[in-house]
Short mmCIF file of C-alpha atoms in Angstrom, two decimals:
data_model
loop_
_atom_site.label_atom_id
_atom_site.label_comp_id
_atom_site.label_asym_id
_atom_site.label_seq_id
_atom_site.Cartn_x
_atom_site.Cartn_y
_atom_site.Cartn_z
CA MET A 634 361.87 -32.46 44.13
CA TRP A 635 364.76 -32.20 41.69
CA SER A 636 364.05 -28.50 41.17
CA LEU A 637 364.39 -27.91 44.92
CA LEU A 638 368.02 -29.05 44.93
CA PRO A 639 370.62 -26.26 44.59
CA SER A 640 371.93 -25.79 41.05
CA ARG A 641 374.76 -23.56 42.26
CA VAL A 642 376.60 -22.80 45.46
CA ASP A 643 374.17 -20.70 47.45
CA ARG A 644 373.43 -19.93 51.08
CA ARG A 645 371.94 -23.37 51.69
CA VAL A 646 375.09 -25.11 50.49
CA ARG A 647 377.32 -22.89 52.61
CA ILE A 648 375.24 -23.45 55.74
CA ILE A 649 375.33 -27.22 55.28
CA ALA A 650 379.08 -27.14 54.65
CA TRP A 651 379.60 -25.24 57.90
CA ALA A 652 377.30 -27.67 59.70
CA SER A 653 379.48 -30.56 58.49
CA LEU A 654 382.62 -28.97 59.92
CA VAL A 655 380.97 -27.96 63.20
CA CYS A 656 379.52 -31.44 63.67
CA GLN A 657 382.96 -33.04 63.27
CA LEU A 658 384.40 -30.65 65.86
CA VAL A 659 381.50 -31.35 68.24
CA LEU A 660 382.14 -35.08 67.89
CA VAL A 661 385.77 -34.47 68.82
CA GLY A 662 384.57 -32.61 71.91
CA THR A 663 382.03 -35.24 72.95
CA GLY A 664 384.55 -38.00 72.31
CA GLY A 665 386.88 -36.16 74.65
CA LEU A 666 384.07 -35.89 77.20
CA VAL A 667 383.67 -39.66 77.11
CA ARG A 668 387.34 -40.17 77.89
CA LEU A 669 387.66 -37.38 80.43
CA THR A 670 384.71 -38.60 82.50
CA GLY A 671 385.95 -42.18 82.47
CA SER A 672 382.93 -43.21 80.40
CA GLY A 673 384.76 -45.02 77.64
CA LEU A 674 383.16 -48.29 78.68
CA GLY A 675 379.88 -46.76 79.78
CA CYS A 676 378.44 -48.96 77.03
CA PRO A 677 380.66 -52.02 77.50
CA THR A 678 379.76 -53.70 74.22
CA TRP A 679 379.03 -52.87 70.58
CA PRO A 680 376.84 -52.47 68.55
CA GLU A 681 374.57 -52.88 71.58
CA CYS A 682 375.13 -50.63 74.56
CA THR A 683 374.76 -53.47 77.03
CA ALA A 684 374.03 -57.16 76.58
CA GLY A 685 370.49 -57.40 75.22
CA SER A 686 369.90 -53.63 75.00
CA LEU A 687 370.70 -51.16 72.22
CA VAL A 688 370.28 -48.26 74.65
CA THR A 689 371.81 -47.51 78.01
CA THR A 690 370.12 -48.87 81.11
CA PRO A 691 369.75 -47.33 84.59
CA GLU A 692 372.37 -49.77 85.89
CA MET A 693 375.00 -48.13 83.66
CA GLY A 694 374.50 -44.79 85.42
CA LEU A 695 375.93 -41.50 84.19
CA HIS A 696 378.78 -43.18 82.30
CA GLY A 697 376.28 -45.10 80.21
CA ILE A 698 374.34 -41.93 79.42
CA ILE A 699 377.49 -40.09 78.32
CA GLU A 700 378.77 -42.90 76.11
CA PHE A 701 375.35 -43.61 74.59
CA GLY A 702 374.83 -39.89 73.99
CA ASN A 703 378.07 -39.78 72.05
CA ARG A 704 376.88 -42.71 69.93
CA LEU A 705 373.57 -40.95 69.22
CA LEU A 706 375.43 -37.98 67.72
CA THR A 707 376.35 -40.27 64.84
CA PHE A 708 372.73 -40.06 63.69
CA VAL A 709 372.93 -36.26 63.71
CA LEU A 710 376.02 -36.53 61.53
CA VAL A 711 374.17 -38.92 59.19
CA ILE A 712 371.41 -36.34 58.66
CA ILE A 713 373.90 -33.54 57.98
CA VAL A 714 375.93 -35.66 55.56
CA ILE A 715 372.77 -36.69 53.66
CA LEU A 716 371.78 -33.03 53.38
CA ALA A 717 375.30 -32.12 52.22
CA PHE A 718 375.30 -34.87 49.60
CA PHE A 719 371.99 -33.80 48.10
CA ALA A 720 372.93 -30.13 48.35
CA VAL A 721 375.72 -30.65 45.81
CA PHE A 722 374.25 -33.60 43.86
CA ARG A 723 372.60 -31.50 41.15
CA MET A 724 375.88 -29.71 40.38
CA ARG A 725 378.03 -32.86 40.59
CA LYS A 726 379.16 -32.65 36.94
CA VAL A 727 380.61 -29.17 37.27
CA ARG A 728 381.61 -29.21 40.94
CA ARG A 729 383.08 -32.67 41.25
CA ASP A 730 385.23 -31.43 44.15
CA LEU A 731 382.16 -30.80 46.32
CA PHE A 732 380.54 -34.06 45.26
CA TRP A 733 383.56 -36.17 46.24
CA LEU A 734 384.10 -34.33 49.53
CA THR A 735 380.53 -35.06 50.61
CA LEU A 736 380.70 -38.65 49.35
CA ILE A 737 383.87 -39.32 51.35
CA GLN A 738 382.12 -38.00 54.45
CA ALA A 739 379.23 -40.37 53.86
CA LEU A 740 381.53 -43.36 53.43
CA SER A 741 383.45 -42.43 56.58
CA ILE A 742 380.42 -42.80 58.87
CA PRO A 743 380.23 -46.62 58.93
CA PHE A 744 384.03 -46.78 59.06
CA GLN A 745 384.16 -44.51 62.12
CA ALA A 746 381.30 -46.38 63.77
CA VAL A 747 383.05 -49.73 63.34
CA LEU A 748 386.35 -48.28 64.54
CA GLY A 749 384.60 -46.90 67.61
CA GLY A 750 383.09 -50.31 68.22
CA ILE A 751 386.51 -51.93 67.95
CA SER A 752 387.78 -49.43 70.53
CA VAL A 753 385.11 -50.63 72.97
CA LEU A 754 385.64 -54.32 72.21
CA ALA A 755 389.40 -53.82 72.61
CA LYS A 756 388.75 -52.33 76.08
CA LEU A 757 389.94 -48.88 74.98
CA ASN A 758 393.31 -49.98 73.68
CA PRO A 759 395.16 -46.62 73.45
CA TYR A 760 396.36 -47.25 69.91
CA VAL A 761 392.88 -48.14 68.63
CA VAL A 762 391.41 -45.10 70.37
CA GLY A 763 394.23 -43.00 68.95
CA SER A 764 393.52 -44.20 65.41
CA HIS A 765 389.87 -43.23 65.97
CA PHE A 766 391.01 -39.69 66.78
CA ILE A 767 393.30 -39.55 63.74
CA VAL A 768 390.38 -40.43 61.46
CA SER A 769 388.40 -37.64 63.14
CA MET A 770 391.19 -35.19 62.32
CA VAL A 771 391.19 -36.35 58.70
CA LEU A 772 387.45 -35.71 58.57
CA VAL A 773 387.95 -32.25 60.08
CA ARG A 774 390.38 -31.58 57.25
CA ILE A 775 387.90 -32.82 54.65
CA THR A 776 385.02 -30.74 56.01
CA ALA A 777 387.28 -27.68 56.33
CA THR A 778 388.16 -28.18 52.67
CA LEU A 779 384.45 -28.37 51.84
CA VAL A 780 383.82 -25.05 53.57
CA TYR A 781 386.76 -23.45 51.78
CA ARG A 782 385.70 -24.74 48.36
CA VAL A 783 382.09 -23.55 48.58
CA TYR A 784 383.44 -20.02 49.03
CA HIS A 785 386.48 -20.09 46.75
CA GLY A 786 385.62 -22.49 43.95
CA PRO A 787 387.60 -25.52 42.78
CA ARG A 788 391.33 -25.77 43.16
CA GLY A 789 393.20 -23.66 40.63
CA THR A 790 396.10 -24.77 38.48
CA SER A 791 398.56 -21.96 39.16
CA ALA A 792 400.54 -21.06 42.26
CA ALA A 793 399.28 -18.07 44.23
CA THR A 794 402.32 -17.70 46.51
CA PRO A 795 406.12 -17.69 46.16
CA PRO A 796 407.87 -21.09 46.41
CA TRP A 797 409.41 -20.32 49.82
CA TYR A 798 406.00 -19.44 51.26
CA ALA A 799 404.47 -22.63 49.89
CA LEU A 800 407.33 -24.71 51.29
CA THR A 801 407.01 -23.07 54.71
CA THR A 802 403.27 -23.81 54.72
CA ARG A 803 403.77 -27.47 53.80
CA VAL A 804 406.46 -27.93 56.45
CA ALA A 805 404.13 -26.34 59.02
CA ALA A 806 401.37 -28.75 57.95
CA VAL A 807 403.71 -31.71 58.49
CA PHE A 808 404.55 -30.47 61.98
CA VAL A 809 400.84 -30.06 62.71
CA GLY A 810 400.38 -33.73 61.87
CA ILE A 811 403.31 -34.72 64.10
CA THR A 812 401.91 -32.57 66.91
CA VAL A 813 398.53 -34.30 66.70
CA VAL A 814 400.06 -37.79 66.72
CA LEU A 815 402.30 -37.02 69.69
CA GLY A 816 399.32 -35.44 71.46
CA ILE A 817 397.45 -38.72 71.04
CA LEU A 818 400.37 -40.63 72.54
CA THR A 819 400.56 -38.12 75.39
CA THR A 820 396.89 -38.65 76.22
CA GLY A 821 397.32 -42.42 76.02
CA ALA A 822 400.14 -42.23 78.56
CA GLY A 823 398.29 -39.98 81.00
CA PRO A 824 395.39 -40.32 83.43
CA HIS A 825 392.63 -39.61 80.91
CA ALA A 826 392.63 -42.82 78.88
CA GLY A 827 388.84 -43.31 79.00
CA ASP A 828 388.34 -45.64 81.96
CA ALA A 829 389.94 -46.14 85.37
CA ASP A 830 391.09 -49.65 84.47
CA THR A 831 392.24 -48.92 80.92
CA HIS A 832 395.79 -49.84 80.07
CA ARG A 833 398.10 -46.96 79.14
CA ASN A 834 400.54 -47.09 76.26
CA GLY A 835 403.57 -47.32 78.54
CA PHE A 836 405.29 -44.06 77.54
CA ASP A 837 406.70 -41.84 80.27
CA PRO A 838 404.14 -38.98 80.50
CA LYS A 839 406.78 -36.34 81.24
CA VAL A 840 409.00 -37.37 78.34
CA ILE A 841 406.16 -37.60 75.82
CA GLU A 842 404.84 -34.20 76.96
CA VAL A 843 408.19 -32.62 76.09
CA LEU A 844 408.31 -34.40 72.74
CA HIS A 845 404.76 -33.22 72.04
CA ALA A 846 405.72 -29.61 72.74
CA VAL A 847 408.66 -29.53 70.29
CA PRO A 848 406.67 -29.74 67.01
CA ALA A 849 403.97 -27.50 68.52
CA PHE A 850 406.48 -24.69 69.01
CA ALA A 851 407.93 -25.41 65.55
CA VAL A 852 404.47 -24.84 64.06
CA PHE A 853 404.18 -21.61 66.04
CA ALA A 854 407.52 -20.32 64.72
CA LEU A 855 406.65 -21.24 61.13
CA THR A 856 403.26 -19.57 61.45
CA LEU A 857 404.93 -16.34 62.55
CA VAL A 858 406.93 -16.52 59.32
CA LEU A 859 403.73 -17.05 57.32
CA VAL A 860 401.96 -14.11 58.97
CA ALA A 861 404.94 -11.83 58.37
CA GLY A 862 405.33 -13.09 54.81
CA ALA A 863 401.64 -12.57 54.03
CA ALA A 864 401.82 -8.99 55.33
CA ARG A 865 404.98 -8.21 53.38
CA LEU A 866 403.86 -9.81 50.11
CA GLY A 867 400.28 -8.61 50.23
CA LEU A 868 398.91 -12.15 50.45
CA PRO A 869 395.63 -13.03 52.23
CA ARG A 870 396.24 -12.64 55.96
CA LEU A 871 393.01 -13.93 57.46
CA PHE A 872 393.83 -17.63 57.58
CA PRO A 873 397.46 -17.29 58.78
CA ILE A 874 396.25 -14.97 61.55
CA LEU A 875 393.48 -17.40 62.50
CA LEU A 876 396.05 -20.22 62.55
CA LEU A 877 398.29 -18.15 64.81
CA ALA A 878 395.39 -17.34 67.16
CA VAL A 879 394.48 -21.03 67.48
CA GLU A 880 398.12 -21.90 68.20
CA VAL A 881 398.40 -19.25 70.91
CA ALA A 882 395.28 -20.65 72.58
CA GLN A 883 396.47 -24.24 72.12
CA ILE A 884 399.94 -23.59 73.55
CA THR A 885 398.51 -21.61 76.47
CA VAL A 886 396.03 -24.33 77.37
CA GLY A 887 398.71 -27.00 76.94
CA LEU A 888 401.15 -25.28 79.27
CA VAL A 889 398.51 -24.57 81.90
CA GLN A 890 397.12 -28.11 81.89
CA ALA A 891 400.60 -29.62 82.10
CA ASN A 892 401.36 -27.55 85.19
CA THR A 893 398.01 -27.94 86.95
CA GLY A 894 397.62 -31.70 87.01
CA LEU A 895 395.73 -32.10 83.71
CA PRO A 896 392.27 -30.87 84.76
CA PRO A 897 389.62 -32.48 82.51
CA LEU A 898 388.12 -29.19 81.32
CA LEU A 899 391.45 -27.96 79.99
CA VAL A 900 392.30 -31.31 78.44
CA GLY A 901 388.93 -31.29 76.64
CA SER A 902 389.56 -27.76 75.41
CA HIS A 903 392.96 -28.88 74.15
CA LEU A 904 391.31 -31.66 72.11
CA VAL A 905 388.83 -29.30 70.44
CA LEU A 906 391.62 -26.81 69.74
CA ALA A 907 393.51 -29.62 68.00
CA GLY A 908 390.57 -29.90 65.60
CA LEU A 909 390.53 -26.15 65.06
CA LEU A 910 394.28 -26.25 64.46
CA VAL A 911 393.84 -28.82 61.69
CA ALA A 912 390.99 -26.82 60.16
CA ALA A 913 392.95 -23.55 60.18
CA MET A 914 396.07 -25.24 58.76
CA THR A 915 393.90 -26.72 56.01
CA ALA A 916 392.61 -23.27 55.06
CA VAL A 917 396.13 -21.82 54.92
CA ALA A 918 397.30 -24.69 52.73
CA HIS A 919 394.47 -24.08 50.26
CA THR A 920 395.58 -20.48 49.72
CA LEU A 921 398.74 -21.74 47.98
CA GLU A 922 396.85 -22.30 44.70
CA SER A 923 394.77 -19.80 42.82
CA ASP A 924 391.01 -20.00 43.27
CA THR A 925 388.59 -20.58 40.42
CA ASP A 926 385.32 -18.70 40.70
CA LEU A 927 382.83 -20.89 38.85
CA THR A 928 379.64 -19.41 40.27
CA LYS A 929 378.20 -18.33 36.92
CA PRO A 930 379.54 -21.26 34.87
CA VAL A 931 378.02 -23.63 37.43
CA GLU A 932 374.60 -22.10 36.88
CA VAL A 933 374.87 -22.32 33.09
CA ALA A 934 376.30 -25.84 33.10
CA ALA A 935 373.66 -27.03 35.56
CA VAL A 936 370.84 -25.78 33.36
CA ALA A 937 372.49 -27.34 30.29
CA ALA A 938 372.86 -30.66 32.10
CA GLU A 939 369.16 -30.66 33.00
CA ARG A 940 368.18 -30.03 29.38
#
């Protein structure tokens, strides 16, 4: 069995890394579906779905099915994380970065499950639900880093960009974080809080929408600088362009939903785009340091470790 585990980063490792990222984004989408369909209390208790039953019952109707379905996806994530952990376990001594990224994912699963349970027991308190989403964004960042590292090797020790470019990237990343947090507060103040009877956070929806838009446009302006700088300096352009594309989609959806009464489909798309925004920003940030291609050394070190 040991010989079946990858001794270097190969196609299997890359596929599992991508699966980890995709699964986190899917969970963001299904979590949004729970809120947008008013199914946040479709399973009114935790860890059971209803009193005396671990699964949804016919009495809970469609809301129970949606909420319970979202809970079941946790088991899919468990399988993927286990596969990811064992995919890098054999090379853990020479690719400690991959080992720790997969381990953190594994440790996050019970934490997220408990936090989700607290959200239910707290009757979808907007701040508890918001913290649940923040943790999801952190996990999107971690899995995006995993995908980047399986292609580009461990983090290098030298800068790969000029200081002004690195500073612009880091400032953009800060504004991305602010945008996400204000987006959470905007959702908590609006009509899609997860259940018809759920308390809102008390913020004026119109005011918080404007505040949410300010850092979003700041990120857009900074990304234009990054794209232009990458083209002028001959730096990698793929990730800045992808970041810009996600922002254009995110801003477009945000403006349309704000002016059309917040239709659930657009709000859900906006949530998934937030995850893609974090992933793309993560990739851009990782281009600031030089990459270390350890493909061959990993193979040699892995064989030496086995001996």
